[in-house]
Amino acid sequence: MTPPLRVWAPHARRVELTVEPAPGGAAIPDRTLRPADGGWFVLDDGLAAGTDYRFRLDGGEPLPDPRSRWQPHGVHGPSRVHDPQAYRWSDHDWRPPALADAVLYELHVGTFTPAGTFAAAAARLDHLVGLGVTHVELMPVHAFAGRHGWGYDSVGLFAPHPTYGHPDDLKSFVDDCHGRGLAVVLDVVYNHLGPEGNYLPCFGPYLTDRYRTPWGDAVNLDGPGSDEVRRFLIDNARSWLGEFHVDGLRLDAVHALVDTTAVHLLEELAEAVRALEADLGRPTLLIAESDRNDPRLVRDPSQGGFGLDGHWVDDLHHGVHVALTGERSGYYEDYRGLADVADAYRHGYVYRRRHSPHRGHRVGRDPAGVPGTRLVASLQTHDQVGNRARGERITRL
């Protein structure tokens, strides 16, 4: 049996477990979970690995587990119990390269190979080693609605997308990367949830309409019930780093994480991950994407920072793009070409409390004292390709 099942449903009076019978098997009666403190409900004796189940709140429709590790039938289907200890790792002596030495390669599992699976991607890792890659950065692999997608509309944050393979297939991919000297960084999206298959609001106040993001309601990080929402995200980060042996996380668009508390979610997350490192016996990475040029992301909390390891910045890219293509539309109107390339190399940020014509206000802060090795720069990423109608890459342009 696996550990007890737990679900947070603070507004529910009764939570029942619905087990899917095996094909041809007899129906299994629903079981009632025991209420616990803080809006939690618990099934103490757990379920056998491989069991399909859902939760029913106050007699409503059965819903998948918000913390499901495996959704073999998609995000609308039942959750399946997965034993996180079943996989036998071979990376016991693994130590990842430092961020200062990193050459990151963005890899979308669904398009990296014709098969679009973890197993197929693992078969091509020697190609990446030959390129000189040190860190494979997986674009989001969390479960999302449908078969194909970028992964930025994820809703099952704890479960790998079933089209890509079984959870143990992802573990095997990470294991194979480590065996070839490649670290793995996973892109995670904590600033919003996808529009289809998002059952989290049925369970509790995971979202709030007090703030809006480009994707709709914001994640509730500072309102009633937000302690457990924050815990959900931090536990998610720890699960990828611990259970799946991922070496780091790339945190998508952290400027959309609206948090007015005294200890920002990012600082709390960094604290939790540093504590996890002691248990893992290896370092991890937290790299934040933000377009605000805010060095607090990577400054130490003793200096008023959040204590993250890296900041994904776009100023160098934008300067190079304008220099090579001459394009000046959209956010490219803020850049002058080679002059900004030089500025980015000297200072890390081009926009350091400088007025942005595109945004209509000042942007950024001087990152004085921040080592350049904490800034992750690129010639092109999925964002710049995906934001173009035809998806041209810089080599085409």
PDB file of C-alpha atoms in Angstrom, residues 80-294:
ATOM      1  CA  ARG A  80      -3.973   6.533 -10.630  1.00  0.00           C
ATOM      2  CA  VAL A  81      -1.983   5.684  -7.521  1.00  0.00           C
ATOM      3  CA  HIS A  82       1.736   5.776  -8.308  1.00  0.00           C
ATOM      4  CA  ASP A  83       4.428   4.434  -6.006  1.00  0.00           C
ATOM      5  CA  PRO A  84       7.196   7.076  -5.988  1.00  0.00           C
ATOM      6  CA  GLN A  85       9.666   4.569  -4.535  1.00  0.00           C
ATOM      7  CA  ALA A  86       9.251   1.930  -7.246  1.00  0.00           C
ATOM      8  CA  TYR A  87      11.856   3.311  -9.677  1.00  0.00           C
ATOM      9  CA  ARG A  88      15.469   2.190  -9.059  1.00  0.00           C
ATOM     10  CA  TRP A  89      17.845   5.085  -9.649  1.00  0.00           C
ATOM     11  CA  SER A  90      21.444   4.744 -10.861  1.00  0.00           C
ATOM     12  CA  ASP A  91      22.578   8.365 -10.311  1.00  0.00           C
ATOM     13  CA  HIS A  92      23.667   8.051  -6.688  1.00  0.00           C
ATOM     14  CA  ASP A  93      27.018   9.851  -7.202  1.00  0.00           C
ATOM     15  CA  TRP A  94      25.618  12.517  -9.541  1.00  0.00           C
ATOM     16  CA  ARG A  95      26.649  16.158  -9.097  1.00  0.00           C
ATOM     17  CA  PRO A  96      25.337  18.738 -11.611  1.00  0.00           C
ATOM     18  CA  PRO A  97      27.538  21.345 -13.305  1.00  0.00           C
ATOM     19  CA  ALA A  98      27.392  24.837 -11.831  1.00  0.00           C
ATOM     20  CA  LEU A  99      25.116  27.481 -13.337  1.00  0.00           C
ATOM     21  CA  ALA A 100      28.214  29.586 -14.106  1.00  0.00           C
ATOM     22  CA  ASP A 101      29.300  26.856 -16.569  1.00  0.00           C
ATOM     23  CA  ALA A 102      25.850  26.133 -17.974  1.00  0.00           C
ATOM     24  CA  VAL A 103      24.860  25.815 -21.609  1.00  0.00           C
ATOM     25  CA  LEU A 104      21.102  25.258 -21.515  1.00  0.00           C
ATOM     26  CA  TYR A 105      19.108  23.575 -24.272  1.00  0.00           C
ATOM     27  CA  GLU A 106      15.336  24.041 -24.368  1.00  0.00           C
ATOM     28  CA  LEU A 107      13.708  20.699 -25.152  1.00  0.00           C
ATOM     29  CA  HIS A 108      10.008  20.245 -25.886  1.00  0.00           C
ATOM     30  CA  VAL A 109       9.329  16.532 -25.408  1.00  0.00           C
ATOM     31  CA  GLY A 110       6.399  16.485 -27.837  1.00  0.00           C
ATOM     32  CA  THR A 111       8.384  17.856 -30.796  1.00  0.00           C
ATOM     33  CA  PHE A 112      12.000  16.846 -30.066  1.00  0.00           C
ATOM     34  CA  THR A 113      11.390  13.469 -31.751  1.00  0.00           C
ATOM     35  CA  PRO A 114       8.690  12.125 -34.104  1.00  0.00           C
ATOM     36  CA  ALA A 115       7.436   9.852 -31.301  1.00  0.00           C
ATOM     37  CA  GLY A 116       7.198  12.740 -28.827  1.00  0.00           C
ATOM     38  CA  THR A 117       7.932  10.683 -25.702  1.00  0.00           C
ATOM     39  CA  PHE A 118      10.396  10.694 -22.814  1.00  0.00           C
ATOM     40  CA  ALA A 119      11.857   7.397 -24.048  1.00  0.00           C
ATOM     41  CA  ALA A 120      12.391   8.688 -27.577  1.00  0.00           C
ATOM     42  CA  ALA A 121      14.011  11.875 -26.262  1.00  0.00           C
ATOM     43  CA  ALA A 122      16.380   9.825 -24.095  1.00  0.00           C
ATOM     44  CA  ALA A 123      17.590   7.995 -27.194  1.00  0.00           C
ATOM     45  CA  ARG A 124      18.880  11.299 -28.628  1.00  0.00           C
ATOM     46  CA  LEU A 125      20.788  12.593 -25.620  1.00  0.00           C
ATOM     47  CA  ASP A 126      24.178  11.874 -27.179  1.00  0.00           C
ATOM     48  CA  HIS A 127      23.293  14.477 -29.819  1.00  0.00           C
ATOM     49  CA  LEU A 128      22.954  17.092 -27.080  1.00  0.00           C
ATOM     50  CA  VAL A 129      26.216  16.036 -25.461  1.00  0.00           C
ATOM     51  CA  GLY A 130      27.889  16.495 -28.829  1.00  0.00           C
ATOM     52  CA  LEU A 131      26.522  20.027 -29.082  1.00  0.00           C
ATOM     53  CA  GLY A 132      28.199  20.948 -25.805  1.00  0.00           C
ATOM     54  CA  VAL A 133      24.977  21.181 -23.802  1.00  0.00           C
ATOM     55  CA  THR A 134      25.356  20.921 -20.014  1.00  0.00           C
ATOM     56  CA  HIS A 135      21.719  21.407 -18.897  1.00  0.00           C
ATOM     57  CA  VAL A 136      18.646  20.028 -20.648  1.00  0.00           C
ATOM     58  CA  GLU A 137      15.794  22.430 -19.932  1.00  0.00           C
ATOM     59  CA  LEU A 138      12.505  20.604 -20.346  1.00  0.00           C
ATOM     60  CA  MET A 139       9.618  22.825 -21.352  1.00  0.00           C
ATOM     61  CA  PRO A 140       6.634  22.101 -19.081  1.00  0.00           C
ATOM     62  CA  VAL A 141       5.708  18.422 -18.893  1.00  0.00           C
ATOM     63  CA  HIS A 142       2.816  18.777 -16.435  1.00  0.00           C
ATOM     64  CA  ALA A 143      -0.487  17.246 -17.523  1.00  0.00           C
ATOM     65  CA  PHE A 144      -2.625  19.496 -19.729  1.00  0.00           C
ATOM     66  CA  ALA A 145      -5.873  19.026 -21.655  1.00  0.00           C
ATOM     67  CA  GLY A 146      -5.629  17.325 -25.026  1.00  0.00           C
ATOM     68  CA  ARG A 147      -2.777  15.444 -26.632  1.00  0.00           C
ATOM     69  CA  HIS A 148      -0.519  18.167 -28.036  1.00  0.00           C
ATOM     70  CA  GLY A 149       0.501  21.520 -26.566  1.00  0.00           C
ATOM     71  CA  TRP A 150       3.320  23.715 -25.349  1.00  0.00           C
ATOM     72  CA  GLY A 151       2.686  22.785 -21.732  1.00  0.00           C
ATOM     73  CA  TYR A 152       1.993  26.332 -20.570  1.00  0.00           C
ATOM     74  CA  ASP A 153      -1.701  25.511 -20.073  1.00  0.00           C
ATOM     75  CA  SER A 154      -0.980  22.811 -17.498  1.00  0.00           C
ATOM     76  CA  VAL A 155      -3.527  21.843 -14.845  1.00  0.00           C
ATOM     77  CA  GLY A 156      -2.115  18.636 -13.337  1.00  0.00           C
ATOM     78  CA  LEU A 157       1.002  20.121 -11.807  1.00  0.00           C
ATOM     79  CA  PHE A 158       2.206  16.956 -10.051  1.00  0.00           C
ATOM     80  CA  ALA A 159       1.669  14.542 -12.977  1.00  0.00           C
ATOM     81  CA  PRO A 160       3.724  14.180 -16.185  1.00  0.00           C
ATOM     82  CA  HIS A 161       1.658  14.588 -19.352  1.00  0.00           C
ATOM     83  CA  PRO A 162       0.454  11.058 -20.208  1.00  0.00           C
ATOM     84  CA  THR A 163       1.166  11.397 -23.939  1.00  0.00           C
ATOM     85  CA  TYR A 164       4.868  11.704 -23.091  1.00  0.00           C
ATOM     86  CA  GLY A 165       4.948   8.542 -20.995  1.00  0.00           C
ATOM     87  CA  HIS A 166       4.647   7.042 -17.526  1.00  0.00           C
ATOM     88  CA  PRO A 167       6.122   8.900 -14.518  1.00  0.00           C
ATOM     89  CA  ASP A 168       8.885   6.291 -14.401  1.00  0.00           C
ATOM     90  CA  ASP A 169       9.692   7.104 -18.045  1.00  0.00           C
ATOM     91  CA  LEU A 170      10.442  10.674 -16.984  1.00  0.00           C
ATOM     92  CA  LYS A 171      12.604   9.360 -14.143  1.00  0.00           C
ATOM     93  CA  SER A 172      14.446   7.146 -16.607  1.00  0.00           C
ATOM     94  CA  PHE A 173      15.006  10.165 -18.877  1.00  0.00           C
ATOM     95  CA  VAL A 174      16.499  12.143 -15.969  1.00  0.00           C
ATOM     96  CA  ASP A 175      18.607   9.128 -14.980  1.00  0.00           C
ATOM     97  CA  ASP A 176      19.912   8.800 -18.539  1.00  0.00           C
ATOM     98  CA  CYS A 177      20.747  12.514 -18.637  1.00  0.00           C
ATOM     99  CA  HIS A 178      22.746  12.237 -15.437  1.00  0.00           C
ATOM    100  CA  GLY A 179      24.563   9.199 -16.791  1.00  0.00           C
ATOM    101  CA  ARG A 180      25.792  11.374 -19.684  1.00  0.00           C
ATOM    102  CA  GLY A 181      26.776  14.308 -17.488  1.00  0.00           C
ATOM    103  CA  LEU A 182      23.677  16.345 -18.354  1.00  0.00           C
ATOM    104  CA  ALA A 183      21.729  18.209 -15.678  1.00  0.00           C
ATOM    105  CA  VAL A 184      17.954  18.595 -16.072  1.00  0.00           C
ATOM    106  CA  VAL A 185      16.068  21.849 -15.461  1.00  0.00           C
ATOM    107  CA  LEU A 186      12.257  21.667 -15.572  1.00  0.00           C
ATOM    108  CA  ASP A 187      10.148  24.635 -16.641  1.00  0.00           C
ATOM    109  CA  VAL A 188       7.284  25.028 -14.145  1.00  0.00           C
ATOM    110  CA  VAL A 189       4.290  27.348 -14.464  1.00  0.00           C
ATOM    111  CA  TYR A 190       3.017  28.625 -11.110  1.00  0.00           C
ATOM    112  CA  ASN A 191       1.578  31.966 -12.277  1.00  0.00           C
ATOM    113  CA  HIS A 192      -1.620  30.579 -13.874  1.00  0.00           C
ATOM    114  CA  LEU A 193      -3.482  27.400 -14.763  1.00  0.00           C
ATOM    115  CA  GLY A 194      -4.860  26.212 -18.087  1.00  0.00           C
ATOM    116  CA  PRO A 195      -8.437  26.968 -19.146  1.00  0.00           C
ATOM    117  CA  GLU A 196      -9.513  23.331 -19.514  1.00  0.00           C
ATOM    118  CA  GLY A 197      -9.341  20.580 -16.906  1.00  0.00           C
ATOM    119  CA  ASN A 198      -8.590  22.937 -14.032  1.00  0.00           C
ATOM    120  CA  TYR A 199     -10.509  21.417 -11.112  1.00  0.00           C
ATOM    121  CA  LEU A 200      -8.498  23.141  -8.372  1.00  0.00           C
ATOM    122  CA  PRO A 201     -11.170  25.835  -7.706  1.00  0.00           C
ATOM    123  CA  CYS A 202     -13.638  23.031  -6.950  1.00  0.00           C
ATOM    124  CA  PHE A 203     -11.461  22.014  -4.008  1.00  0.00           C
ATOM    125  CA  GLY A 204     -10.460  25.351  -2.516  1.00  0.00           C
ATOM    126  CA  PRO A 205      -9.498  29.013  -3.070  1.00  0.00           C
ATOM    127  CA  TYR A 206      -6.554  28.352  -5.364  1.00  0.00           C
ATOM    128  CA  LEU A 207      -7.447  31.366  -7.544  1.00  0.00           C
ATOM    129  CA  THR A 208      -8.544  34.903  -6.723  1.00  0.00           C
ATOM    130  CA  ASP A 209     -10.390  37.577  -8.699  1.00  0.00           C
ATOM    131  CA  ARG A 210      -8.745  40.320  -6.620  1.00  0.00           C
ATOM    132  CA  TYR A 211      -5.964  40.422  -9.230  1.00  0.00           C
ATOM    133  CA  ARG A 212      -5.927  39.708 -12.934  1.00  0.00           C
ATOM    134  CA  THR A 213      -3.185  38.277 -15.105  1.00  0.00           C
ATOM    135  CA  PRO A 214      -2.970  37.951 -18.908  1.00  0.00           C
ATOM    136  CA  TRP A 215      -4.421  34.460 -18.417  1.00  0.00           C
ATOM    137  CA  GLY A 216      -7.335  35.377 -16.120  1.00  0.00           C
ATOM    138  CA  ASP A 217      -7.682  35.151 -12.336  1.00  0.00           C
ATOM    139  CA  ALA A 218      -4.429  35.164 -10.389  1.00  0.00           C
ATOM    140  CA  VAL A 219      -3.192  32.360  -8.163  1.00  0.00           C
ATOM    141  CA  ASN A 220      -4.198  33.151  -4.574  1.00  0.00           C
ATOM    142  CA  LEU A 221      -0.905  33.848  -2.791  1.00  0.00           C
ATOM    143  CA  ASP A 222      -1.971  36.429  -0.197  1.00  0.00           C
ATOM    144  CA  GLY A 223      -5.710  36.053   0.494  1.00  0.00           C
ATOM    145  CA  PRO A 224      -7.801  33.775   2.705  1.00  0.00           C
ATOM    146  CA  GLY A 225      -6.665  30.181   2.325  1.00  0.00           C
ATOM    147  CA  SER A 226      -3.416  31.205   0.631  1.00  0.00           C
ATOM    148  CA  ASP A 227      -1.183  29.387   3.135  1.00  0.00           C
ATOM    149  CA  GLU A 228      -2.265  26.045   1.694  1.00  0.00           C
ATOM    150  CA  VAL A 229      -2.062  27.337  -1.892  1.00  0.00           C
ATOM    151  CA  ARG A 230       1.543  28.366  -1.271  1.00  0.00           C
ATOM    152  CA  ARG A 231       2.197  25.002   0.331  1.00  0.00           C
ATOM    153  CA  PHE A 232       0.754  23.315  -2.761  1.00  0.00           C
ATOM    154  CA  LEU A 233       3.229  25.105  -5.038  1.00  0.00           C
ATOM    155  CA  ILE A 234       6.219  24.574  -2.746  1.00  0.00           C
ATOM    156  CA  ASP A 235       5.379  20.890  -2.335  1.00  0.00           C
ATOM    157  CA  ASN A 236       5.149  20.682  -6.112  1.00  0.00           C
ATOM    158  CA  ALA A 237       8.640  22.115  -6.523  1.00  0.00           C
ATOM    159  CA  ARG A 238       9.996  19.727  -3.920  1.00  0.00           C
ATOM    160  CA  SER A 239       8.362  16.750  -5.638  1.00  0.00           C
ATOM    161  CA  TRP A 240      10.072  17.423  -8.976  1.00  0.00           C
ATOM    162  CA  LEU A 241      13.437  18.043  -7.333  1.00  0.00           C
ATOM    163  CA  GLY A 242      13.153  15.151  -4.882  1.00  0.00           C
ATOM    164  CA  GLU A 243      11.023  12.392  -6.413  1.00  0.00           C
ATOM    165  CA  PHE A 244      12.129  12.974 -10.018  1.00  0.00           C
ATOM    166  CA  HIS A 245      15.766  14.003  -9.275  1.00  0.00           C
ATOM    167  CA  VAL A 246      15.413  17.113 -11.449  1.00  0.00           C
ATOM    168  CA  ASP A 247      18.376  19.445 -10.866  1.00  0.00           C
ATOM    169  CA  GLY A 248      16.571  22.752 -11.105  1.00  0.00           C
ATOM    170  CA  LEU A 249      13.416  24.633 -11.965  1.00  0.00           C
ATOM    171  CA  ARG A 250      12.851  27.461 -14.398  1.00  0.00           C
ATOM    172  CA  LEU A 251      10.002  29.512 -12.894  1.00  0.00           C
ATOM    173  CA  ASP A 252       7.811  30.914 -15.653  1.00  0.00           C
ATOM    174  CA  ALA A 253       6.914  34.643 -15.651  1.00  0.00           C
ATOM    175  CA  VAL A 254       7.295  35.288 -11.927  1.00  0.00           C
ATOM    176  CA  HIS A 255       6.239  38.911 -12.438  1.00  0.00           C
ATOM    177  CA  ALA A 256       2.686  37.497 -12.686  1.00  0.00           C
ATOM    178  CA  LEU A 257       2.895  36.037  -9.160  1.00  0.00           C
ATOM    179  CA  VAL A 258       0.990  38.699  -7.235  1.00  0.00           C
ATOM    180  CA  ASP A 259       2.030  38.447  -3.582  1.00  0.00           C
ATOM    181  CA  THR A 260       1.751  41.349  -1.140  1.00  0.00           C
ATOM    182  CA  THR A 261       2.870  39.407   1.962  1.00  0.00           C
ATOM    183  CA  ALA A 262       6.026  40.316   3.861  1.00  0.00           C
ATOM    184  CA  VAL A 263       7.746  37.091   2.729  1.00  0.00           C
ATOM    185  CA  HIS A 264       7.215  36.669  -1.000  1.00  0.00           C
ATOM    186  CA  LEU A 265       6.402  33.190  -2.312  1.00  0.00           C
ATOM    187  CA  LEU A 266       9.724  33.123  -4.178  1.00  0.00           C
ATOM    188  CA  GLU A 267      11.691  33.709  -0.987  1.00  0.00           C
ATOM    189  CA  GLU A 268       9.665  31.046   0.814  1.00  0.00           C
ATOM    190  CA  LEU A 269      10.216  28.662  -2.077  1.00  0.00           C
ATOM    191  CA  ALA A 270      13.964  29.284  -2.034  1.00  0.00           C
ATOM    192  CA  GLU A 271      14.075  28.589   1.715  1.00  0.00           C
ATOM    193  CA  ALA A 272      12.229  25.295   1.247  1.00  0.00           C
ATOM    194  CA  VAL A 273      14.472  24.202  -1.605  1.00  0.00           C
ATOM    195  CA  ARG A 274      17.636  25.021   0.349  1.00  0.00           C
ATOM    196  CA  ALA A 275      16.343  22.824   3.170  1.00  0.00           C
ATOM    197  CA  LEU A 276      15.638  20.059   0.645  1.00  0.00           C
ATOM    198  CA  GLU A 277      19.195  20.285  -0.684  1.00  0.00           C
ATOM    199  CA  ALA A 278      20.488  19.177   2.696  1.00  0.00           C
ATOM    200  CA  ASP A 279      18.344  16.041   2.467  1.00  0.00           C
ATOM    201  CA  LEU A 280      19.273  15.367  -1.168  1.00  0.00           C
ATOM    202  CA  GLY A 281      22.987  15.914  -0.667  1.00  0.00           C
ATOM    203  CA  ARG A 282      23.287  17.852  -3.939  1.00  0.00           C
ATOM    204  CA  PRO A 283      22.745  21.432  -5.099  1.00  0.00           C
ATOM    205  CA  THR A 284      19.682  22.539  -7.066  1.00  0.00           C
ATOM    206  CA  LEU A 285      18.854  25.568  -9.198  1.00  0.00           C
ATOM    207  CA  LEU A 286      15.980  28.034  -9.136  1.00  0.00           C
ATOM    208  CA  ILE A 287      15.928  30.281 -12.220  1.00  0.00           C
ATOM    209  CA  ALA A 288      13.205  32.925 -12.481  1.00  0.00           C
ATOM    210  CA  GLU A 289      11.913  34.406 -15.712  1.00  0.00           C
ATOM    211  CA  SER A 290      10.931  38.050 -15.248  1.00  0.00           C
ATOM    212  CA  ASP A 291      10.750  41.013 -17.631  1.00  0.00           C
ATOM    213  CA  ARG A 292      11.073  43.586 -14.836  1.00  0.00           C
ATOM    214  CA  ASN A 293      14.878  43.544 -14.571  1.00  0.00           C
ATOM    215  CA  ASP A 294      14.677  43.269 -10.795  1.00  0.00           C
TER     216      ASP A 294
END
